[in-house]
Short mmCIF file of C-alpha atoms and ligand atoms in Angstrom, two decimals:
data_model
loop_
_atom_site.label_atom_id
_atom_site.label_comp_id
_atom_site.label_asym_id
_atom_site.label_seq_id
_atom_site.Cartn_x
_atom_site.Cartn_y
_atom_site.Cartn_z
CA UNK P 1 -0.09 0.00 -0.09
CA UNK P 2 2.84 2.39 1.04
CA UNK P 3 4.56 1.83 -2.26
CA UNK P 4 1.57 2.38 -4.29
CA UNK P 5 1.19 5.88 -2.41
CA UNK P 6 4.76 6.93 -3.21
CA UNK P 7 4.35 5.99 -6.69
CA UNK P 8 0.95 8.13 -7.03
CA UNK P 9 2.93 10.72 -5.44
CA UNK P 10 5.71 10.59 -8.01
CA UNK P 11 2.86 10.54 -10.67
CA UNK P 12 1.63 13.76 -9.03
CA UNK P 13 5.00 15.34 -8.93
CA UNK P 14 5.10 14.87 -12.63
CA UNK P 15 2.14 17.21 -12.97
CA UNK P 16 3.65 19.90 -10.83
CA UNK P 17 5.02 23.06 -12.00
CA UNK P 18 8.27 22.33 -10.49
CA UNK P 19 11.40 22.45 -12.44
CA UNK P 20 13.02 18.98 -12.87
CA UNK P 21 15.81 19.62 -10.77
CA UNK P 22 16.02 15.98 -9.64
CA UNK P 23 16.06 13.06 -12.08
CA UNK P 24 13.56 10.20 -11.92
CA UNK P 25 11.51 8.45 -14.12
CA UNK P 26 7.69 8.13 -13.74
CA UNK P 27 6.86 4.69 -13.48
CA UNK P 28 3.48 2.98 -14.29
CA UNK P 29 3.75 -0.43 -12.72
CA UNK P 30 0.64 -2.33 -12.71
CA UNK P 31 -1.02 0.73 -13.98
CA UNK P 32 -3.90 -1.09 -16.44
CA UNK P 33 -5.24 0.32 -19.69
CA UNK P 34 -9.06 0.03 -20.10
CA UNK P 35 -11.24 0.43 -23.04
CA UNK P 36 -14.85 1.40 -22.02
CA UNK P 37 -17.62 2.34 -24.11
CA UNK P 38 -20.31 4.33 -22.87
CA UNK P 39 -23.57 3.12 -23.72
CA UNK P 40 -25.95 5.86 -22.81
CA UNK P 41 -25.76 9.81 -22.39
CA UNK P 42 -25.61 9.11 -18.54
CA UNK P 43 -22.58 7.15 -19.17
CA UNK P 44 -20.90 9.77 -21.28
CA UNK P 45 -21.52 12.18 -18.49
CA UNK P 46 -20.13 9.81 -15.82
CA UNK P 47 -16.94 9.43 -17.87
CA UNK P 48 -16.76 13.32 -18.80
CA UNK P 49 -16.83 14.01 -14.91
CA UNK P 50 -13.67 11.54 -14.45
CA UNK P 51 -12.26 13.00 -17.29
CA UNK P 52 -12.57 16.67 -15.87
CA UNK P 53 -11.32 15.43 -12.62
CA UNK P 54 -7.97 15.72 -14.07
CA UNK P 55 -6.52 13.09 -12.20
CA UNK P 56 -3.27 11.40 -12.98
CA UNK P 57 -4.65 8.27 -11.63
CA UNK P 58 -7.07 8.07 -14.55
CA UNK P 59 -5.13 9.24 -17.69
CA UNK P 60 -7.42 9.58 -20.66
CA UNK P 61 -5.70 8.28 -23.70
CA UNK P 62 -8.43 9.30 -25.87
CA UNK P 63 -10.97 11.78 -25.09
CA UNK P 64 -14.74 11.26 -24.20
CA UNK P 65 -16.98 11.06 -27.23
CA UNK P 66 -20.64 10.39 -27.88
CA UNK P 67 -22.32 7.03 -26.89
CA UNK P 68 -20.78 4.01 -28.35
CA UNK P 69 -17.59 5.52 -29.00
CA UNK P 70 -14.62 3.66 -26.85
CA UNK P 71 -12.47 5.58 -24.61
CA UNK P 72 -9.14 4.04 -23.64
CA UNK P 73 -8.17 5.21 -20.05
CA UNK P 74 -4.79 4.26 -18.04
CA UNK P 75 -5.88 3.75 -14.36
CA UNK P 76 -3.59 3.56 -11.36
CA UNK P 77 -3.78 0.24 -9.48
CA UNK P 78 -5.71 1.67 -6.66
CA UNK P 79 -8.34 3.05 -8.68
CA UNK P 80 -8.81 -0.23 -11.01
CA UNK P 81 -11.81 -1.47 -8.65
CA UNK P 82 -13.36 1.80 -8.68
CA UNK P 83 -13.80 2.18 -12.52
CA UNK P 84 -14.65 -1.36 -12.70
CA UNK P 85 -17.42 -0.50 -10.26
CA UNK P 86 -18.51 2.51 -12.27
CA UNK P 87 -18.27 0.59 -15.58
CA UNK P 88 -20.66 -1.92 -14.07
CA UNK P 89 -23.14 -0.03 -12.47
CA UNK P 90 -23.63 2.04 -15.72
CA UNK P 91 -23.63 -1.01 -17.98
CA UNK P 92 -20.58 -0.01 -19.74
CA UNK P 93 -18.81 -2.76 -21.61
CA UNK P 94 -15.01 -2.53 -20.27
CA UNK P 95 -12.25 -4.49 -21.34
CA UNK P 96 -8.21 -4.49 -20.01
CA UNK P 97 -6.15 -3.74 -23.13
CA UNK P 98 -3.04 -3.68 -21.09
CA UNK P 99 -2.30 -5.44 -17.66
CA UNK P 100 0.72 -3.45 -16.87
CA UNK P 101 1.62 -0.48 -18.71
CA UNK P 102 5.30 -0.33 -17.24
CA UNK P 103 5.72 -3.83 -19.10
CA UNK P 104 5.11 -2.04 -22.62
CA UNK P 105 7.30 1.00 -21.55
CA UNK P 106 10.06 -1.45 -20.77
CA UNK P 107 9.63 -3.44 -23.85
CA UNK P 108 9.92 -0.26 -25.77
CA UNK P 109 13.45 0.22 -24.07
CA UNK P 110 14.63 -2.98 -25.11
CA UNK P 111 15.61 -2.59 -28.93
CA UNK P 112 17.91 0.31 -27.64
CA UNK P 113 21.25 -1.22 -29.15
CA UNK P 114 22.63 1.95 -30.98
CA UNK P 115 23.07 1.69 -34.44
CA UNK P 116 22.08 5.12 -35.23
CA UNK P 117 18.75 6.82 -36.51
CA UNK P 118 16.43 4.37 -38.02
CA UNK P 119 12.77 2.93 -37.97
CA UNK P 120 13.41 -0.27 -35.89
CA UNK P 121 12.83 1.55 -32.52
CA UNK P 122 11.74 4.98 -31.55
CA UNK P 123 14.28 7.73 -31.91
CA UNK P 124 15.04 10.42 -29.24
CA UNK P 125 14.87 14.36 -30.10
CA UNK P 126 18.70 14.36 -30.82
CA UNK P 127 18.75 11.37 -32.87
CA UNK P 128 16.05 13.06 -34.97
CA UNK P 129 17.56 16.45 -34.91
CA UNK P 130 21.13 15.03 -35.78
CA UNK P 131 19.39 13.18 -38.61
CA UNK P 132 17.73 16.25 -40.04
CA UNK P 133 21.08 18.38 -39.58
CA UNK P 134 22.68 15.76 -41.73
CA UNK P 135 20.34 15.90 -44.76
CA UNK P 136 21.33 19.25 -46.27
CA UNK P 137 25.05 17.70 -46.10
CA UNK P 138 23.70 14.53 -47.94
CA UNK P 139 21.25 16.42 -50.38
CA UNK P 140 23.01 19.99 -50.50
CA UNK P 141 20.79 20.96 -53.64
CA UNK P 142 17.52 20.03 -52.60
CA UNK P 143 17.29 20.21 -48.61
CA UNK P 144 17.91 23.35 -46.43
CA UNK P 145 17.34 23.41 -42.66
CA UNK P 146 14.85 25.62 -40.77
CA UNK P 147 15.85 26.40 -37.38
CA UNK P 148 13.31 28.18 -35.40
CA UNK P 149 14.20 29.59 -31.75
CA UNK P 150 11.35 29.17 -29.35
CA UNK P 151 10.40 26.69 -26.98
CA UNK P 152 9.89 27.31 -23.30
CA UNK P 153 13.01 25.35 -22.29
CA UNK P 154 14.83 26.90 -24.92
CA UNK P 155 15.15 24.42 -27.46
CA UNK P 156 15.01 24.89 -31.17
CA UNK P 157 12.43 23.61 -33.32
CA UNK P 158 14.00 21.93 -36.38
CA UNK P 159 12.32 21.52 -39.78
CA UNK P 160 13.66 21.34 -43.31
CA UNK P 161 12.83 22.52 -46.59
CA UNK P 162 12.96 20.12 -49.59
CA UNK P 163 13.07 21.52 -53.01
CA UNK P 164 14.42 20.09 -56.18
CA UNK P 165 15.19 23.00 -58.86
CA UNK P 166 14.38 26.53 -58.73
CA UNK P 167 10.71 26.98 -59.95
CA UNK P 168 8.62 29.35 -57.75
CA UNK P 169 5.38 27.99 -59.26
CA UNK P 170 5.58 25.04 -57.33
CA UNK P 171 3.00 24.60 -54.77
CA UNK P 172 4.12 23.69 -51.15
CA UNK P 173 3.30 21.10 -48.65
CA UNK P 174 3.33 21.21 -44.80
CA UNK P 175 4.06 18.35 -42.67
CA UNK P 176 4.10 18.38 -38.81
CA UNK P 177 4.00 15.67 -35.97
CA UNK P 178 4.45 15.02 -32.43
CA UNK P 179 2.80 18.21 -31.43
CA UNK P 180 1.71 15.91 -28.70
CA UNK P 181 4.80 14.63 -26.94
CA UNK P 182 3.67 10.78 -26.43
CA UNK P 183 2.77 10.22 -29.92
CA UNK P 184 5.80 8.83 -31.05
CA UNK P 185 5.00 6.95 -33.94
CA UNK P 186 3.84 10.05 -35.61
CA UNK P 187 7.57 11.53 -36.02
CA UNK P 188 8.82 8.25 -36.89
CA UNK P 189 6.18 8.13 -39.62
CA UNK P 190 6.90 11.58 -40.97
CA UNK P 191 10.71 11.20 -40.97
CA UNK P 192 10.09 7.80 -43.02
CA UNK P 193 8.02 9.57 -45.68
CA UNK P 194 10.75 12.32 -45.74
CA UNK P 195 13.31 10.12 -46.14
CA UNK P 196 11.49 8.04 -49.21
CA UNK P 197 11.04 11.46 -50.72
CA UNK P 198 14.52 11.97 -50.81
CA UNK P 199 15.62 8.47 -51.59
CA UNK P 200 13.08 6.35 -53.27
CA UNK P 201 13.49 5.71 -56.71
CA UNK P 202 9.65 5.03 -57.16
CA UNK P 203 8.18 6.85 -60.26
CA UNK P 204 5.31 8.16 -58.38
CA UNK P 205 7.11 8.94 -55.32
CA UNK P 206 9.54 11.02 -57.39
CA UNK P 207 7.13 12.65 -59.06
CA UNK P 208 5.53 13.83 -56.03
CA UNK P 209 8.97 14.69 -54.56
CA UNK P 210 9.97 16.88 -57.45
CA UNK P 211 6.47 18.45 -58.00
CA UNK P 212 6.32 20.24 -54.55
CA UNK P 213 8.14 22.39 -52.19
CA UNK P 214 8.32 20.44 -48.78
CA UNK P 215 8.32 21.82 -45.41
CA UNK P 216 8.83 18.96 -42.60
CA UNK P 217 8.60 19.44 -38.99
CA UNK P 218 8.79 16.09 -37.37
CA UNK P 219 8.76 17.18 -33.47
CA UNK P 220 6.44 20.51 -33.28
CA UNK P 221 6.57 20.20 -29.54
CA UNK P 222 10.38 19.43 -28.69
CA UNK P 223 10.09 20.06 -24.96
CA UNK P 224 7.51 17.67 -24.47
CA UNK P 225 8.59 15.01 -26.68
CA UNK P 226 12.04 15.25 -24.72
CA UNK P 227 10.02 14.88 -21.57
CA UNK P 228 8.36 11.96 -22.67
CA UNK P 229 11.64 10.26 -23.46
CA UNK P 230 13.54 11.23 -20.23
CA UNK P 231 10.77 11.53 -17.56
CA UNK P 232 7.17 10.71 -18.29
CA UNK P 233 6.33 8.45 -21.01
CA UNK P 234 3.00 9.36 -21.09
CA UNK P 235 3.44 13.39 -21.25
CA UNK P 236 1.15 15.19 -23.95
CA UNK P 237 1.46 18.77 -23.49
CA UNK P 238 3.97 21.41 -23.70
CA UNK P 239 6.28 22.13 -20.51
CA UNK P 240 5.04 25.80 -19.70
CA UNK P 241 4.11 25.97 -16.15
CA UNK P 242 0.84 27.39 -16.10
CA UNK P 243 0.30 27.37 -12.35
CA UNK P 244 1.54 26.18 -8.96
CA UNK P 245 0.04 22.70 -9.54
CA UNK P 246 0.17 21.98 -13.25
CA UNK P 247 2.63 22.15 -16.13
CA UNK P 248 1.98 22.49 -19.80
CA UNK P 249 -0.89 23.27 -22.10
CA UNK P 250 -2.32 21.06 -24.90
CA UNK P 251 -0.22 22.60 -27.72
CA UNK P 252 -3.17 21.38 -30.21
CA UNK P 253 -5.83 23.54 -28.29
CA UNK P 254 -3.68 26.53 -28.26
CA UNK P 255 -4.16 27.93 -31.77
CA UNK P 256 -6.10 30.86 -32.48
CA UNK P 257 -8.85 29.26 -34.34
CA UNK P 258 -12.28 28.82 -32.21
CA UNK P 259 -9.85 28.68 -29.09
CA UNK P 260 -12.47 29.63 -26.33
CA UNK P 261 -15.25 27.61 -27.75
CA UNK P 262 -16.37 25.33 -24.93
CA UNK P 263 -16.63 21.79 -25.09
CA UNK P 264 -13.66 21.52 -27.40
CA UNK P 265 -10.74 22.26 -24.60
CA UNK P 266 -10.50 22.79 -20.95
CA UNK P 267 -9.80 25.99 -19.20
CA UNK P 268 -8.16 23.95 -16.31
CA UNK P 269 -4.34 24.02 -16.29
CA UNK P 270 -4.25 20.34 -15.22
CA UNK P 271 -6.17 19.00 -17.91
CA UNK P 272 -4.88 17.16 -20.76
CA UNK P 273 -6.76 19.29 -22.87
CA UNK P 274 -5.84 22.92 -21.50
CA UNK P 275 -5.92 25.34 -23.97
CA UNK P 276 -3.61 27.84 -22.20
CA UNK P 277 -4.19 31.07 -20.68
CA UNK P 278 -4.62 32.81 -24.50
CA UNK P 279 -4.02 31.56 -27.98
CA UNK P 280 -0.44 31.12 -28.90
CA UNK P 281 0.42 31.37 -25.16
CA UNK P 282 2.74 28.64 -25.72
CA UNK P 283 6.21 29.74 -27.22
CA UNK P 284 6.28 26.63 -29.63
CA UNK P 285 2.82 27.30 -31.14
CA UNK P 286 3.55 31.04 -31.25
CA UNK P 287 7.06 30.22 -33.10
CA UNK P 288 5.51 28.02 -35.48
CA UNK P 289 2.30 30.01 -36.47
CA UNK P 290 4.61 32.85 -37.30
CA UNK P 291 6.80 30.56 -39.48
CA UNK P 292 3.47 29.04 -41.26
CA UNK P 293 2.38 32.69 -41.70
CA UNK P 294 5.44 33.28 -44.02
CA UNK P 295 4.63 30.09 -46.31
CA UNK P 296 0.94 29.68 -45.77
CA UNK P 297 -0.44 31.15 -48.81
CA UNK P 298 1.77 28.75 -50.87
CA UNK P 299 0.62 25.66 -49.48
CA UNK P 300 -1.50 23.09 -51.26
CA UNK P 301 -1.81 20.68 -48.16
CA UNK P 302 -1.02 20.67 -44.68
CA UNK P 303 -0.69 17.23 -43.03
CA UNK P 304 -0.70 16.75 -39.42
CA UNK P 305 0.29 13.29 -37.66
CA UNK P 306 -0.92 12.08 -34.61
CA UNK P 307 -1.58 8.71 -33.02
CA UNK P 308 -3.87 6.73 -32.54
CA UNK P 309 -7.38 5.61 -33.58
CA UNK P 310 -6.63 5.02 -37.28
CA UNK P 311 -8.77 7.69 -38.37
CA UNK P 312 -8.17 10.50 -41.14
CA UNK P 313 -9.86 13.71 -39.89
CA UNK P 314 -11.24 16.53 -42.05
CA UNK P 315 -11.54 20.10 -40.51
CA UNK P 316 -13.25 21.56 -38.62
CA UNK P 317 -13.08 20.35 -35.13
CA UNK P 318 -15.47 23.22 -33.60
CA UNK P 319 -18.72 22.14 -35.49
CA UNK P 320 -20.73 19.19 -37.01
CA UNK P 321 -20.83 21.22 -40.34
CA UNK P 322 -19.08 20.12 -43.47
CA UNK P 323 -17.56 23.48 -44.47
CA UNK P 324 -15.14 24.48 -47.06
CA UNK P 325 -14.21 21.88 -49.51
CA UNK P 326 -15.22 19.03 -47.23
CA UNK P 327 -16.97 17.00 -49.76
CA UNK P 328 -13.93 16.75 -52.03
CA UNK P 329 -11.27 16.08 -49.19
CA UNK P 330 -13.73 13.31 -47.97
CA UNK P 331 -13.55 11.51 -51.33
CA UNK P 332 -10.07 11.86 -51.50
CA UNK P 333 -9.65 10.69 -47.76
CA UNK P 334 -11.66 7.66 -48.62
CA UNK P 335 -9.31 6.88 -51.67
CA UNK P 336 -6.37 7.35 -49.37
CA UNK P 337 -7.88 4.84 -46.98
CA UNK P 338 -8.45 2.32 -49.50
CA UNK P 339 -4.78 2.60 -50.44
CA UNK P 340 -3.55 2.21 -46.97
CA UNK P 341 -5.78 -0.91 -46.60
CA UNK P 342 -4.40 -2.75 -49.65
CA UNK P 343 -1.13 -2.89 -47.85
CA UNK P 344 -1.78 -4.78 -44.57
CA UNK P 345 -5.53 -4.64 -44.01
CA UNK P 346 -5.39 -1.76 -41.69
CA UNK P 347 -8.69 -0.18 -41.57
CA UNK P 348 -9.32 3.65 -41.27
CA UNK P 349 -12.34 5.68 -40.87
CA UNK P 350 -12.52 9.26 -42.77
CA UNK P 351 -14.72 12.13 -41.41
CA UNK P 352 -15.05 15.22 -39.23
CA UNK P 353 -13.28 14.97 -36.05
CA UNK P 354 -16.66 15.65 -34.32
CA UNK P 355 -18.01 12.48 -36.19
CA UNK P 356 -15.67 10.00 -35.85
CA UNK P 357 -13.99 11.24 -32.40
CA UNK P 358 -15.10 14.41 -30.51
CA UNK P 359 -14.95 17.92 -30.58
CA UNK P 360 -11.74 19.91 -30.59
CA UNK P 361 -10.98 23.27 -30.73
CA UNK P 362 -7.59 25.68 -31.11
CA UNK P 363 -6.18 23.05 -33.30
CA UNK P 364 -2.99 23.61 -35.55
CA UNK P 365 -4.44 22.16 -38.77
CA UNK P 366 -7.78 23.88 -38.41
CA UNK P 367 -6.13 27.40 -37.75
CA UNK P 368 -4.06 26.88 -41.20
CA UNK P 369 -7.38 25.84 -42.74
CA UNK P 370 -9.15 28.89 -41.55
CA UNK P 371 -6.43 31.20 -42.18
CA UNK P 372 -5.27 30.14 -45.53
CA UNK P 373 -7.89 28.25 -46.75
CA UNK P 374 -5.36 25.42 -47.63
CA UNK P 375 -7.03 23.03 -50.15
CA UNK P 376 -5.53 19.91 -48.52
CA UNK P 377 -5.97 19.83 -44.79
CA UNK P 378 -5.97 16.43 -43.14
CA UNK P 379 -5.08 15.03 -39.54
CA UNK P 380 -3.83 11.15 -39.30
CA UNK P 381 -4.40 9.60 -36.19
CA UNK P 382 -2.23 6.66 -36.90
CA UNK P 383 -2.11 3.04 -35.37
CA UNK P 384 -3.43 1.35 -33.76
CA UNK P 385 -7.26 1.18 -32.37
CA UNK P 386 -6.29 1.27 -28.52
CA UNK P 387 -4.50 -2.52 -28.26
CA UNK P 388 -1.14 -0.66 -27.52
CA UNK P 389 -2.05 2.91 -28.13
CA UNK P 390 0.56 5.16 -27.84
CA UNK P 391 2.83 2.20 -27.19
CA UNK P 392 2.99 0.84 -30.64
CA UNK P 393 5.60 -2.04 -30.76
CA UNK P 394 8.70 -0.79 -32.50
CA UNK P 395 8.30 -3.87 -34.69
CA UNK P 396 4.90 -2.21 -36.10
CA UNK P 397 6.90 1.06 -37.03
CA UNK P 398 7.99 0.04 -40.48
CA UNK P 399 4.57 -1.48 -41.32
CA UNK P 400 2.77 1.72 -40.40
CA UNK P 401 5.21 3.93 -42.15
CA UNK P 402 4.54 1.96 -45.40
CA UNK P 403 0.85 1.81 -45.65
CA UNK P 404 0.83 5.57 -44.33
CA UNK P 405 3.07 6.36 -47.32
CA UNK P 406 0.77 4.53 -49.73
CA UNK P 407 -1.97 6.55 -48.49
CA UNK P 408 -0.07 9.82 -48.54
CA UNK P 409 0.76 9.34 -52.19
CA UNK P 410 -2.74 8.75 -53.22
CA UNK P 411 -4.17 12.12 -51.35
CA UNK P 412 -1.93 13.92 -53.72
CA UNK P 413 -2.64 11.92 -56.89
CA UNK P 414 -6.52 12.15 -56.34
CA UNK P 415 -6.18 15.74 -55.59
CA UNK P 416 -4.47 16.37 -58.94
CA UNK P 417 -6.85 14.21 -60.58
CA UNK P 418 -10.01 15.86 -59.49
CA UNK P 419 -8.55 19.20 -60.35
CA UNK P 420 -8.14 18.37 -64.10
CA UNK P 421 -11.54 16.57 -64.11
O1 LIG L 1 -7.50 15.80 -29.95
C1 LIG L 1 -6.45 15.96 -30.57
O2 LIG L 1 -5.65 16.97 -30.39
C2 LIG L 1 -6.38 14.92 -31.73
N1 LIG L 1 -6.56 13.69 -31.34
S1 LIG L 1 -5.17 13.06 -30.15
O3 LIG L 1 -5.72 11.89 -29.68
N2 LIG L 1 -4.01 12.70 -30.85
O4 LIG L 1 -5.04 14.08 -29.12
C3 LIG L 1 -7.10 15.20 -32.94
C4 LIG L 1 -7.01 16.60 -33.87
C5 LIG L 1 -8.01 16.81 -34.52
N3 LIG L 1 -7.69 17.49 -35.58
C6 LIG L 1 -8.61 18.62 -36.05
N4 LIG L 1 -9.38 19.14 -35.44
N5 LIG L 1 -8.33 18.81 -37.43
ZN1 LIG L 2 -2.38 13.78 -30.95
#
């Protein structure tokens, strides 16, 4: 019992706004991952209450949605029976997806024998950044480095621009990932796509690569990402101390697009969905938005990568309305999902976030769509559907990357087909 209390205290410490002046790693021994499916509006309400309590003992891996949408919750050992009791009394089907989250964290560490940057294990921030820094040396005529100063902890946000030839008429594509720290598969996938655009000899890929100017920012939230590697594998937010108790805002609720609309984010600094005290309060979102403003009008596409759920999301997250060019992008999304399915049979849903997941406001992709009316704006929620969640085993990185790339190519092929038609 005493040891459980110490662990809970350590988890609690990780949520406090104290600088990491002593080094410890948050452990999740015997934390269970549950999937519960609310089967009535009352059950949805009950889950929302848990979620809004912002307790580190109930970590919502996916936000509560409508009736019938499963919610994955990581639960501390001493809250397991409470959750089971609530689920039973509300008639909510529940399933244990992982018996001991810490075991999976340990499994991620195992393939750590160093042989450089790659896709057989998850890379650290330094490894990703060193790889990005190596690219202009390897491909001097095509790749240049973009170094943006501006995270709370003083890190550089690193990106690359890829451009073959000098034509100014080319449209640009912006790719971002790991705005949410713990979603490691997202930067693994975008670095894979970037590498393929640079190295593949496949004719469709070469055409795609050479017909566009590319901006890749694999780690949008470097402070949070680093923290998820060094200290707390389950960290999602930034590392800005917002009050004496809690650190971080959700950088994907902090953009100036329907920022303050209720239901799509939280005003509580201890929430995983905290929108921050004002739009662009987080240095990383401020810096990135300023950079995006310099290229926004030339973008044909803005693609944002997250995990998990296996869905392809179309703006916007504040509404149920199908706005702008929704229908066209929905059609393209379906074609992309078909292509993704072809390789390994992985099923994706396509649609508005409100329809396939939940309401979300102040999101990066929606800000881009709203401000620049970028034709193609899509958000990937990569593998899986909650069996492993954020802890997708390293041996699934490459299959995930391969199938995602298949769909990525199709997005552009279909877009240009429908433009000609
Ligand atoms: O909630 C989010 O920010 C994203 N899901 S996640 O589970 N990775 O946290 C969804 C972002 C939705 N995107 C748009 N509204 N375009
Ligand atoms: Zn995310």
